[in-house]
Amino acid sequence: MKNFSKITLGVLLVSAAAFTSCNNDDDPIVPAEKASIYERLGGTKMIADPDNAGQMIEAGRLSFRKVINSTIGLIVADVQSNASGNLQEHFAPLLAETGQTQATNIAKLSDNLTDFFSFNTGGTNAVNKYTGLNMVATHDPAQNPRMGTKIDAVAYTKFEGYVGAAANKNGVAANTELYTDIVAVLESLRKPIIQK
């Protein structure tokens, strides 16, 4: 019985020491992983597509499509009104098209940009696969005849402004972490896109 008591006492002491050394107060706090931009824009939750009756769309993809379509609308409106610093020279091939050809190609541009941003910000489902040109080739008129001229830093900053205004218009306030993260994605693309 004496050995049993010593063993029991030893086990209790070792257990107490183990539990005491595992006290949560001593462990560093590991922050939870931040959700992707795509998830914060609605993620993979399926919702009715307002532009395609009877079809469903991922909420994150719809959010990107809305911002992209608003961005395209702002660019076209500035070109049409001859606003200072508009991006007409860069979008000249697309804007020179007329009728159904222009509408179809603007829709393709929207889809391509939606694919690109959805895929590169956390959209992992097959619908969000980007298969277009890389950023250098896309923005080089020698490699992409749909590009009017090479982009300089001023034009790219103007484009970022259009995206920011479009994000605001679609519910992403400028003073939020989500907005800052979207700007960071755009800034990460600055170097390969600016070629002038």
PDB file of C-alpha atoms in Angstrom, residues 8 15 24-25 27 41 62 64 76 113 135 143 156 177 186 188 192:
ATOM      1  CA  THR A   8      -0.375   7.875  -6.796  1.00  0.00           C
ATOM      2  CA  SER A  15      -0.153  15.820 -13.585  1.00  0.00           C
ATOM      3  CA  ASN A  24      -3.323  29.549 -21.200  1.00  0.00           C
ATOM      4  CA  ASP A  25      -2.066  32.745 -19.578  1.00  0.00           C
ATOM      5  CA  ASP A  27       0.766  30.898 -24.190  1.00  0.00           C
ATOM      6  CA  LEU A  41     -17.441  40.283 -50.177  1.00  0.00           C
ATOM      7  CA  LEU A  62     -21.473  39.106 -57.761  1.00  0.00           C
ATOM      8  CA  PHE A  64     -16.770  41.825 -57.809  1.00  0.00           C
ATOM      9  CA  VAL A  76     -16.954  55.133 -70.330  1.00  0.00           C
ATOM     10  CA  LEU A 113     -11.839  40.973 -64.786  1.00  0.00           C
ATOM     11  CA  MET A 135      -0.660  41.319 -66.510  1.00  0.00           C
ATOM     12  CA  GLN A 143       0.820  41.434 -77.324  1.00  0.00           C
ATOM     13  CA  TYR A 156      -2.988  53.603 -63.340  1.00  0.00           C
ATOM     14  CA  GLU A 177     -10.077  47.369 -43.756  1.00  0.00           C
ATOM     15  CA  LEU A 186      -4.451  46.895 -56.965  1.00  0.00           C
ATOM     16  CA  SER A 188       0.424  44.755 -56.071  1.00  0.00           C
ATOM     17  CA  PRO A 192       3.599  44.683 -64.139  1.00  0.00           C
TER      18      PRO A 192
END
